[in-house]
Coordinates of C-alpha atoms in Angstrom, one line a residue:
M208 CA 7.8 4.1 -38.3
E209 CA 5.5 4.4 -35.4
D210 CA 6.9 0.6 -34.8
K211 CA 10.3 0.9 -35.3
H212 CA 10.1 4.6 -32.5
R213 CA 8.7 2.3 -30.2
A214 CA 11.0 -0.7 -30.3
S215 CA 14.1 2.3 -30.2
F216 CA 12.1 3.9 -26.6
I217 CA 11.5 0.7 -25.2
H218 CA 15.6 -0.6 -26.0
K219 CA 17.0 2.4 -23.9
V220 CA 15.3 1.7 -20.7
L221 CA 16.0 -2.2 -21.0
R222 CA 18.5 -2.0 -22.5
M223 CA 20.6 -4.3 -19.9
D224 CA 23.9 -6.6 -19.9
S225 CA 22.3 -9.9 -19.1
P226 CA 25.6 -12.2 -19.3
T227 CA 23.9 -15.5 -19.2
A228 CA 21.0 -14.4 -22.3
D229 CA 23.1 -17.1 -24.8
D230 CA 24.9 -19.0 -22.2
D231 CA 24.0 -22.4 -23.2
S232 CA 25.2 -23.9 -19.7
A233 CA 23.1 -21.5 -17.9
G234 CA 19.7 -23.7 -18.6
E235 CA 21.7 -26.9 -18.2
G236 CA 20.2 -29.7 -15.7
A237 CA 18.0 -26.3 -14.2
D238 CA 14.7 -28.8 -14.0
S239 CA 16.7 -30.8 -11.5
R240 CA 17.6 -27.9 -9.1
E241 CA 16.3 -25.9 -6.4
K242 CA 13.7 -23.9 -7.9
F243 CA 13.4 -20.2 -6.0
V244 CA 10.6 -17.8 -5.9
L245 CA 11.6 -13.9 -6.7
A246 CA 9.9 -11.0 -5.0
V247 CA 9.6 -7.3 -6.5
D248 CA 8.4 -5.5 -3.8
I249 CA 8.1 -1.5 -4.6
G250 CA 7.1 1.1 -1.5
T251 CA 6.9 5.1 -1.3
T252 CA 10.4 5.2 -0.2
S253 CA 12.8 2.2 -1.3
L254 CA 12.1 -0.9 -4.1
R255 CA 13.6 -4.4 -2.9
S256 CA 14.0 -7.4 -4.3
H257 CA 14.4 -11.3 -2.7
V258 CA 14.9 -14.4 -4.0
Y259 CA 13.2 -17.2 -2.0
T260 CA 13.5 -20.5 -0.6
K261 CA 10.3 -22.9 -0.4
Q262 CA 11.0 -22.7 3.5
G263 CA 10.4 -18.8 2.7
N264 CA 13.6 -17.7 3.6
I265 CA 15.9 -14.9 1.7
K266 CA 18.5 -16.5 -0.2
G267 CA 19.3 -12.8 -2.3
A268 CA 18.5 -9.8 -1.7
S269 CA 18.6 -6.1 -2.9
S270 CA 17.0 -2.8 -2.3
K271 CA 17.5 0.0 -3.6
R272 CA 16.2 3.8 -2.9
I273 CA 13.4 5.6 -5.0
Q274 CA 14.5 8.8 -6.4
L275 CA 11.3 10.9 -5.7
L276 CA 11.1 14.7 -7.5
H277 CA 9.1 17.3 -6.4
P278 CA 8.7 20.3 -9.3
K279 CA 6.6 22.3 -7.2
P280 CA 5.4 23.0 -3.9
G281 CA 3.1 19.8 -3.2
W282 CA 4.1 17.9 -6.5
V283 CA 5.9 14.3 -5.9
E284 CA 6.5 12.1 -8.8
M285 CA 8.7 9.6 -9.7
E286 CA 10.6 9.2 -13.1
P287 CA 9.1 6.0 -15.0
D288 CA 11.7 4.8 -16.7
V289 CA 14.2 5.4 -13.8
L290 CA 12.1 3.5 -12.0
V291 CA 12.2 0.3 -14.4
K292 CA 15.8 0.3 -14.6
Q293 CA 15.7 0.7 -10.7
V294 CA 13.6 -2.8 -10.9
I295 CA 15.6 -4.3 -13.3
D296 CA 19.2 -3.6 -11.6
S297 CA 17.3 -5.1 -8.6
I298 CA 16.2 -7.8 -9.7
K299 CA 19.1 -8.5 -11.4
E300 CA 21.3 -7.6 -7.7
A301 CA 19.6 -10.1 -6.0
I302 CA 20.0 -13.0 -8.1
R303 CA 23.5 -12.6 -8.3
A304 CA 23.1 -12.3 -4.2
A305 CA 21.8 -15.6 -4.0
G306 CA 24.6 -17.3 -6.4
I307 CA 22.1 -18.7 -8.8
T308 CA 20.5 -17.4 -12.5
A309 CA 17.5 -16.3 -13.9
H310 CA 17.1 -19.9 -15.5
D311 CA 16.6 -21.1 -11.1
I312 CA 13.6 -18.4 -10.9
A313 CA 10.5 -20.5 -10.9
C314 CA 8.4 -17.3 -10.7
M315 CA 7.9 -14.1 -9.7
G316 CA 5.2 -11.7 -7.9
I317 CA 5.0 -7.6 -7.9
T318 CA 3.5 -5.9 -5.3
T319 CA 3.8 -1.8 -5.1
Q320 CA 2.7 1.5 -3.4
R321 CA -1.2 1.8 -4.2
N322 CA -2.1 4.0 -6.5
T323 CA 0.7 6.1 -7.8
F324 CA -0.5 6.3 -11.8
L325 CA 1.3 6.9 -15.5
T326 CA 0.2 7.6 -18.4
W327 CA 1.4 6.9 -21.9
D328 CA 1.2 6.1 -25.3
R329 CA -0.5 3.3 -26.2
V330 CA 1.4 3.4 -29.8
T331 CA 4.7 4.3 -28.7
G332 CA 4.8 3.6 -25.1
K333 CA 6.2 7.1 -24.3
P334 CA 5.0 8.5 -21.2
F335 CA 3.1 11.4 -21.0
H336 CA 4.2 12.1 -18.1
N337 CA 5.7 11.3 -14.9
F338 CA 4.2 9.0 -11.9
I339 CA 2.0 10.8 -9.9
T340 CA 2.5 9.6 -6.9
W341 CA -0.2 8.9 -4.0
Q342 CA 1.4 11.6 -1.9
D343 CA 1.0 14.4 -4.6
L344 CA -1.7 17.1 -4.0
R345 CA -1.7 19.0 -6.9
S346 CA -5.6 17.8 -7.2
R347 CA -5.9 19.5 -3.3
D348 CA -8.9 22.5 -4.9
I349 CA -10.3 20.0 -7.4
V350 CA -11.0 17.4 -4.8
K351 CA -12.7 20.2 -3.1
G352 CA -14.5 21.8 -6.0
W353 CA -15.6 18.3 -6.9
N354 CA -16.6 17.1 -3.2
N355 CA -19.1 20.7 -2.5
S356 CA -20.4 20.2 -5.9
F357 CA -23.9 20.1 -7.0
R358 CA -23.8 16.6 -8.4
M359 CA -21.5 14.7 -5.6
K360 CA -24.5 15.8 -3.1
F361 CA -27.0 14.8 -5.6
L362 CA -25.2 11.4 -5.9
N363 CA -24.8 11.5 -2.2
G364 CA -28.2 12.0 -1.7
G365 CA -29.3 9.9 -4.3
S366 CA -27.5 6.8 -3.2
S367 CA -29.1 7.3 0.7
V368 CA -32.5 7.5 -0.9
L369 CA -31.3 4.5 -2.8
H370 CA -29.8 2.5 -0.2
M371 CA -33.2 2.7 2.3
L372 CA -35.4 1.3 -0.6
T373 CA -33.1 -1.5 -1.9
K374 CA -31.2 -2.1 1.3
Q375 CA -28.1 -2.3 -1.1
K376 CA -24.5 -2.0 0.4
R377 CA -23.4 -0.7 -2.6
F378 CA -25.9 2.8 -2.0
L379 CA -25.2 2.7 1.3
S380 CA -21.3 3.4 0.2
A381 CA -22.2 6.0 -2.7
S382 CA -24.1 7.8 -0.1
V383 CA -20.6 8.9 1.9
L384 CA -18.7 8.9 -1.0
K385 CA -15.5 11.6 -0.6
F386 CA -13.3 11.8 -3.3
M387 CA -9.7 11.4 -2.1
S388 CA -6.4 13.6 -3.2
Q389 CA -4.5 9.7 -3.0
Q390 CA -6.8 7.8 -5.4
V391 CA -6.2 8.4 -8.4
T392 CA -9.1 9.7 -10.0
M393 CA -9.1 13.5 -8.8
R394 CA -4.8 13.4 -10.3
L395 CA -6.5 12.2 -13.3
I396 CA -8.6 14.5 -13.8
W397 CA -5.9 17.3 -13.4
V398 CA -3.8 15.1 -16.2
L399 CA -6.3 14.9 -18.4
E400 CA -7.2 18.9 -18.4
N401 CA -3.5 19.7 -18.6
V402 CA -1.5 17.7 -20.4
E403 CA -2.6 18.8 -24.3
E404 CA -0.6 16.2 -26.0
L405 CA -2.7 14.0 -23.6
K406 CA -5.6 15.4 -25.0
A407 CA -4.7 14.9 -28.4
K408 CA -3.9 11.0 -28.4
L409 CA -7.5 10.6 -26.0
A410 CA -9.3 11.8 -29.6
V411 CA -7.8 9.1 -31.6
H412 CA -8.1 6.0 -28.6
E413 CA -4.1 5.7 -28.0
V414 CA -3.7 6.6 -24.5
S415 CA -2.8 3.4 -21.8
L416 CA -3.7 4.4 -17.8
G417 CA -1.4 2.6 -15.1
C418 CA 0.1 2.6 -11.9
I419 CA 3.5 1.3 -11.3
E420 CA 2.3 -2.5 -11.1
T421 CA 0.7 -2.1 -14.7
W422 CA 3.7 -0.2 -16.4
L423 CA 6.5 -2.7 -14.6
L424 CA 4.3 -5.4 -16.2
Y425 CA 4.2 -3.2 -19.7
R426 CA 7.7 -3.3 -19.5
L427 CA 9.1 -6.5 -18.0
T428 CA 6.9 -8.1 -20.8
R429 CA 8.1 -5.5 -24.2
E430 CA 5.0 -4.2 -23.7
K431 CA 3.1 -7.7 -24.4
L432 CA 0.3 -6.4 -21.2
V433 CA -1.0 -3.7 -20.2
A434 CA -2.9 -5.6 -16.8
T435 CA -3.4 -5.1 -13.3
D436 CA -4.9 -7.3 -10.4
Y437 CA -8.3 -6.8 -8.4
S438 CA -6.8 -5.4 -5.4
C439 CA -4.8 -3.2 -7.2
A440 CA -7.1 -1.7 -9.2
S441 CA -9.7 -1.7 -5.7
G442 CA -7.7 1.2 -4.0
T443 CA -7.7 3.4 -7.4
G444 CA -11.7 4.9 -6.6
L445 CA -12.0 4.2 -10.6
F446 CA -13.3 0.2 -9.0
D447 CA -17.1 -1.1 -7.7
P448 CA -15.7 -3.6 -5.2
Y449 CA -20.0 -4.6 -4.8
Q450 CA -20.0 -5.2 -8.7
F451 CA -16.8 -6.2 -9.1
E452 CA -15.2 -4.6 -12.1
W453 CA -14.6 -0.7 -13.1
S454 CA -17.1 1.4 -12.0
T455 CA -18.9 2.7 -14.7
I456 CA -20.8 5.4 -12.6
V457 CA -17.8 7.4 -11.4
C458 CA -16.1 6.8 -14.5
N459 CA -19.6 8.3 -16.4
L460 CA -19.6 11.3 -13.4
L461 CA -15.8 12.3 -14.0
N462 CA -15.7 12.0 -18.0
I463 CA -12.8 9.2 -18.0
P464 CA -12.6 7.3 -20.5
M465 CA -13.1 3.6 -19.5
E466 CA -10.7 2.7 -23.1
I467 CA -8.1 3.8 -21.7
L468 CA -8.5 1.2 -17.9
P469 CA -6.0 -1.8 -17.9
E470 CA -7.0 -5.5 -18.2
I471 CA -8.1 -6.8 -14.4
R472 CA -6.7 -10.1 -13.9
D473 CA -6.8 -12.7 -10.8
T474 CA -3.7 -11.6 -7.9
S475 CA -2.4 -15.2 -8.0
G476 CA -2.1 -16.0 -12.0
D477 CA -1.0 -15.5 -15.3
F478 CA 0.9 -11.8 -16.0
G479 CA 2.7 -13.1 -19.0
S480 CA 6.7 -13.4 -18.9
T481 CA 9.2 -11.3 -18.5
D482 CA 11.6 -10.8 -21.5
P483 CA 14.8 -13.5 -21.9
T484 CA 16.5 -10.8 -23.2
I485 CA 16.2 -9.1 -19.8
F486 CA 18.0 -10.9 -16.8
G487 CA 19.1 -13.9 -19.4
A488 CA 16.1 -16.4 -18.9
S489 CA 12.2 -15.9 -19.1
I490 CA 10.6 -15.3 -15.7
P491 CA 6.9 -16.5 -15.7
I492 CA 5.3 -13.8 -13.0
T493 CA 2.3 -15.0 -11.3
A494 CA 1.4 -13.0 -9.1
V495 CA 0.7 -8.7 -8.7
V496 CA -1.1 -7.0 -5.2
S497 CA -1.2 -4.0 -3.8
D498 CA 1.2 -3.8 -0.6
Q499 CA -1.1 -3.7 2.0
T500 CA -3.4 -7.1 1.4
G501 CA 0.4 -8.4 0.2
A502 CA 0.9 -7.7 3.9
L503 CA -2.2 -9.7 5.4
F504 CA -1.6 -12.7 2.9
G505 CA 2.5 -13.0 4.4
E506 CA 0.8 -12.3 7.3
C507 CA -1.7 -15.8 6.6
C508 CA -4.9 -13.7 7.4
F509 CA -6.6 -16.1 5.4
E510 CA -9.8 -16.4 8.0
V511 CA -12.7 -14.1 8.0
G512 CA -12.0 -12.3 10.9
D513 CA -7.9 -12.2 10.7
I514 CA -6.3 -8.7 10.9
K515 CA -3.1 -7.1 10.4
C516 CA -0.9 -4.3 11.7
T517 CA 1.3 -2.3 9.4
M518 CA 3.3 0.3 10.7
G519 CA 6.3 2.1 8.9
T520 CA 5.7 5.0 7.0
G521 CA 2.3 4.8 8.1
T522 CA -0.2 2.0 9.7
F523 CA -2.6 0.0 8.3
I524 CA -5.2 -2.0 9.7
D525 CA -6.4 -4.8 7.9
L526 CA -9.3 -6.9 8.4
N527 CA -10.4 -10.2 6.3
C528 CA -13.7 -9.7 5.9
G529 CA -14.4 -13.0 3.6
S530 CA -16.6 -12.8 0.3
T531 CA -18.2 -10.1 1.6
P532 CA -17.8 -6.1 0.5
H533 CA -17.9 -3.8 3.8
A534 CA -19.6 -0.7 3.7
S535 CA -18.7 2.0 5.5
V536 CA -19.5 5.0 6.8
A537 CA -16.8 5.8 8.8
G538 CA -14.0 6.2 6.0
L539 CA -12.8 2.7 5.8
Y540 CA -11.9 1.3 3.0
P541 CA -14.0 -1.4 1.1
I542 CA -10.5 -2.4 -1.3
V543 CA -10.3 -6.9 -3.0
G544 CA -7.7 -8.5 -0.9
W545 CA -7.0 -11.0 -3.4
K546 CA -9.2 -13.6 -6.1
I547 CA -7.1 -16.7 -6.6
G548 CA -9.4 -18.6 -8.8
K549 CA -13.3 -18.9 -7.6
E550 CA -12.0 -17.5 -4.1
I551 CA -12.2 -13.5 -3.3
T552 CA -11.5 -11.9 -0.5
Y553 CA -12.5 -8.9 0.8
V554 CA -10.5 -6.4 3.0
A555 CA -11.7 -3.5 5.1
E556 CA -8.5 -1.4 6.1
G557 CA -8.4 2.2 8.1
S558 CA -5.1 4.1 7.8
I559 CA -2.9 6.3 9.9
T560 CA -1.0 8.8 7.3
D561 CA 2.2 9.7 9.3
T562 CA 3.3 6.6 11.7
G563 CA 7.4 6.5 11.1
S564 CA 7.2 10.3 9.2
L565 CA 6.7 11.1 13.0
I566 CA 9.3 9.0 14.4
E567 CA 11.6 10.7 11.7
W568 CA 10.1 14.4 12.7
A569 CA 11.2 14.0 16.3
K570 CA 14.6 13.0 15.3
S571 CA 15.1 15.7 13.0
M572 CA 13.8 18.0 15.7
G573 CA 16.6 16.8 18.4
F574 CA 14.1 14.8 20.8
I575 CA 15.9 11.7 19.9
D576 CA 19.3 11.0 18.3
D577 CA 18.6 7.3 17.1
V578 CA 15.1 5.9 15.6
S579 CA 16.0 3.0 17.9
D580 CA 15.8 4.4 20.9
T581 CA 12.8 5.4 21.4
A582 CA 11.3 2.7 23.8
K583 CA 14.0 3.8 26.3
I584 CA 13.7 7.2 25.8
A585 CA 9.6 6.5 26.6
E586 CA 10.5 4.6 29.8
S587 CA 12.9 6.5 31.2
V588 CA 9.8 8.6 32.7
Q589 CA 6.5 7.4 34.7
D590 CA 4.7 9.3 32.3
S591 CA 4.0 12.6 29.4
D592 CA 3.5 15.2 32.1
G593 CA 1.0 15.9 31.2
V594 CA 1.7 16.7 26.9
Y595 CA -0.3 15.4 24.8
F596 CA 1.1 14.8 20.7
V597 CA -1.4 15.3 17.8
G598 CA -0.2 13.6 14.8
A599 CA -1.6 15.2 11.4
F600 CA 1.2 16.5 9.1
S601 CA -1.7 14.6 6.5
G602 CA -5.1 15.2 8.7
L603 CA -6.7 13.3 10.8
Q604 CA -8.2 9.7 8.4
A605 CA -10.9 7.8 9.5
P606 CA -12.9 7.7 11.4
I607 CA -12.3 10.9 12.4
N608 CA -11.7 12.4 8.5
D609 CA -10.7 15.8 9.0
D610 CA -7.3 16.6 6.2
K611 CA -7.9 19.9 7.7
A612 CA -6.2 19.1 11.2
A613 CA -2.9 20.1 12.0
T614 CA -0.3 18.8 14.1
T615 CA -0.5 19.8 17.6
L616 CA 1.9 19.5 20.9
I617 CA 0.3 20.9 24.0
G618 CA 1.3 21.0 27.3
L619 CA 4.5 22.1 27.2
K620 CA 5.7 23.3 30.9
P621 CA 9.2 24.4 32.3
T622 CA 9.4 20.7 33.5
T623 CA 8.3 18.9 30.3
A624 CA 11.6 17.5 28.8
K625 CA 12.6 15.9 25.8
A626 CA 11.5 11.9 27.3
H627 CA 7.9 13.3 27.9
V628 CA 7.5 14.3 24.2
V629 CA 8.8 12.0 22.8
R630 CA 6.6 9.5 25.1
A631 CA 3.5 11.2 23.6
I632 CA 4.7 10.7 20.4
L633 CA 4.1 7.2 21.2
E634 CA 1.3 7.4 22.7
N635 CA -0.2 9.3 20.3
L636 CA 0.4 6.7 17.8
A637 CA -1.1 3.8 20.0
F638 CA -4.5 6.1 20.6
R639 CA -4.7 6.0 17.0
V640 CA -4.4 3.0 16.4
K641 CA -7.1 2.0 19.1
V642 CA -9.8 4.1 17.9
L643 CA -9.1 3.0 14.3
Y644 CA -8.9 -0.7 15.7
E645 CA -12.4 0.2 17.6
T646 CA -14.0 1.3 14.6
I647 CA -13.5 -1.6 12.7
L648 CA -14.5 -3.2 15.6
S649 CA -17.6 -1.4 15.7
E650 CA -18.8 -0.6 12.1
T651 CA -17.8 -4.2 10.9
R652 CA -19.7 -6.2 13.8
I653 CA -17.3 -9.3 13.1
P654 CA -15.2 -11.4 15.9
L655 CA -11.1 -10.4 15.8
S656 CA -8.5 -12.5 16.1
H657 CA -5.4 -11.5 17.6
I658 CA -3.1 -8.6 15.9
R659 CA -0.5 -9.6 13.7
A660 CA 2.0 -6.7 13.7
N661 CA 4.7 -5.9 10.9
G662 CA 6.2 -2.6 10.1
G663 CA 9.7 -1.1 11.3
V664 CA 8.0 0.7 13.5
C665 CA 6.7 -2.5 15.3
N666 CA 10.3 -2.5 16.1
N667 CA 9.6 -0.5 19.4
D668 CA 8.5 -2.4 21.8
F669 CA 7.2 0.2 23.9
L670 CA 4.5 1.0 21.3
M671 CA 3.7 -3.2 20.5
Q672 CA 2.7 -3.1 24.4
L673 CA 0.7 0.5 24.6
I674 CA -1.3 -0.5 21.5
A675 CA -1.8 -4.0 23.3
D676 CA -2.6 -2.9 26.6
F677 CA -5.4 -0.2 24.9
T678 CA -6.7 -2.8 22.0
N679 CA -7.3 -4.8 25.2
Q680 CA -5.8 -7.7 22.0
T681 CA -2.8 -9.9 21.9
I682 CA 0.5 -8.5 19.5
D683 CA 1.5 -10.8 17.4
R684 CA 4.7 -9.4 15.4
A685 CA 6.2 -11.4 13.2
K686 CA 9.7 -12.4 12.8
Q687 CA 10.1 -11.9 9.3
R688 CA 7.6 -8.2 9.7
A689 CA 10.2 -5.6 7.9
N690 CA 9.3 -8.1 4.2
M691 CA 6.3 -8.9 5.4
T692 CA 4.5 -7.9 1.7
S693 CA 7.4 -9.2 0.0
L694 CA 6.9 -12.4 1.6
G695 CA 3.1 -12.4 1.2
V696 CA 3.2 -11.6 -2.8
A697 CA 6.5 -14.2 -2.7
F698 CA 3.7 -16.7 -1.8
L699 CA 1.0 -15.4 -4.4
A700 CA 3.1 -15.7 -6.8
G701 CA 4.3 -19.6 -5.5
L702 CA 1.0 -20.8 -5.2
A703 CA 0.2 -20.6 -8.8
K704 CA 3.0 -22.6 -9.9
E705 CA 3.0 -24.5 -7.2
V706 CA 6.0 -24.3 -5.0
W707 CA 3.3 -24.3 -2.1
K708 CA 0.2 -27.1 -2.9
N709 CA -2.1 -24.8 0.1
K710 CA -2.4 -21.7 2.6
A711 CA -1.4 -24.9 5.6
E712 CA 2.2 -24.5 3.8
L713 CA 2.8 -20.9 4.2
R714 CA 1.2 -21.5 7.6
E715 CA 4.3 -23.2 9.0
I716 CA 6.7 -20.9 7.1
R717 CA 5.1 -17.7 8.9
E718 CA 6.4 -17.3 12.4
S719 CA 5.5 -15.2 15.5
E720 CA 8.6 -13.6 17.1
T721 CA 6.8 -11.9 19.8
V722 CA 3.9 -11.9 21.6
F723 CA 2.2 -8.6 23.5
V724 CA 0.0 -9.6 26.0
A725 CA -2.4 -7.1 27.2
E726 CA -1.7 -6.6 31.0
K727 CA -4.2 -6.0 33.2
D728 CA -5.1 -2.5 34.6
V729 CA -2.6 -0.7 32.0
W730 CA -6.0 0.9 30.0
S731 CA -7.5 2.2 33.9
R732 CA -4.9 4.1 34.2
Y733 CA -4.4 6.0 30.7
K734 CA -8.4 6.7 30.4
D735 CA -8.1 9.6 31.6
R736 CA -4.9 10.8 29.3
F737 CA -6.8 9.7 26.7
V738 CA -9.6 11.7 27.1
H739 CA -7.7 14.7 27.4
W740 CA -5.7 13.7 24.5
E741 CA -9.2 13.7 22.9
K742 CA -9.1 17.1 23.8
A743 CA -5.8 17.9 21.5
V744 CA -7.8 16.6 18.4
I745 CA -10.1 18.7 19.0
R746 CA -8.2 21.8 19.4
S747 CA -6.1 20.2 16.3
R748 CA -9.3 19.9 13.9
E749 CA -10.5 22.2 11.1
W750 CA -6.9 24.3 11.4
Y751 CA -6.3 24.7 8.0
N752 CA -9.1 26.2 5.6

């Protein structure tokens, strides 16, 4: 009965008209035709499917808006079966737009937003709840309770002593460890405490846990695989980057049963194949990667010191640290970039949660009519006329690390115009990038190359030039900046199937569109403004109790 129920449940989700499924002619001459790489990118607000040629060009594409649910204030969810259907529909549309069939796809890769997770019944395949996204705040009180608990203080203090005695980096990281609601850990504790059906199934060892990539693999392979990759696993808060495995310390500390965790596989490798009835042919899945490290790979940041800045809904600066994880005391995340065979690449990452969201807010407030006009509006005035803005809708991240900070607009006068406010908002973004960049520079002590930039907000020339001037670095904006994460996972998938032989071939595909060079003396004119902006940051801190 259980198998019958499971098959029926899965069929509801994957019941798709696949006109080529039984079409023998679709496969004729398939081996002699050009092969393509399929990339699926599930972001925070949209999901995209792209069919890439060997030259790295997009032959077919499809995009869908992700349906977010807000059942209670602060809760942000996604319906798991709706997401699967959207992904399948998107893939079909992209293949159709490319004028090919699934037989022509050499392989596919999946890249996703991190830390949006789900638990489900291992026997029936039925979820116990909706996806709980990384933006969800239901665990905020649990986070506060744990971070102020005796056990955490004991862990931090004990780790500090162990670091002094052993000099091991893992103890340095543990000495400043703080849980965050963006990680899986605290939201998972909420689920374990509040979902009764899950509690019963845990007792009989019938629970699986996974983020978006794991759920998609599970569905697309018809339950044959429950897996993730090292880059996705390393961002959950459940992974030990120094031991390179799920953390027994964290799981034991939080009473999380390790049996529910998925298998971890190489980023570029074997993740099974899609069931042939879904798309009309079985497509090998040969890469899974987190969104930000996928973008780092797409930017061809393969060497130690290579760095990229993605500016979309949020800002993420990622530095290639090579084969050694970085132990941070300022709030940088030591994550795995990718694992390809014996090659393990670690990344130091800093984030700014509010970026594109600030631009959209400015539009909703009437400061701008069109997002694309922000550069022109900012340049229409010489300066911000003493107006300073601190964007902190989601608090202030590294190196400030204040989740109680409030968004602040200060220095308004009767002479203040909309253009002054718009300029202050863009200057705030550039100041935040400068502070985060200098934190990475000082903490890692790795000589950094020029910054490679991608993401929708990077279309703003005024902002790109400001960042170049503030960091005294060259900013290399990619031609493929709108889809860099997608290109990165396509690269990783294609390498596994030898669509591309090596990284040298990938470097030939990544193209620069515009290079912004730091101009002399610009920063000297901004020093006083930066000091005043820092004062505004101080005013914004610890606002919410």
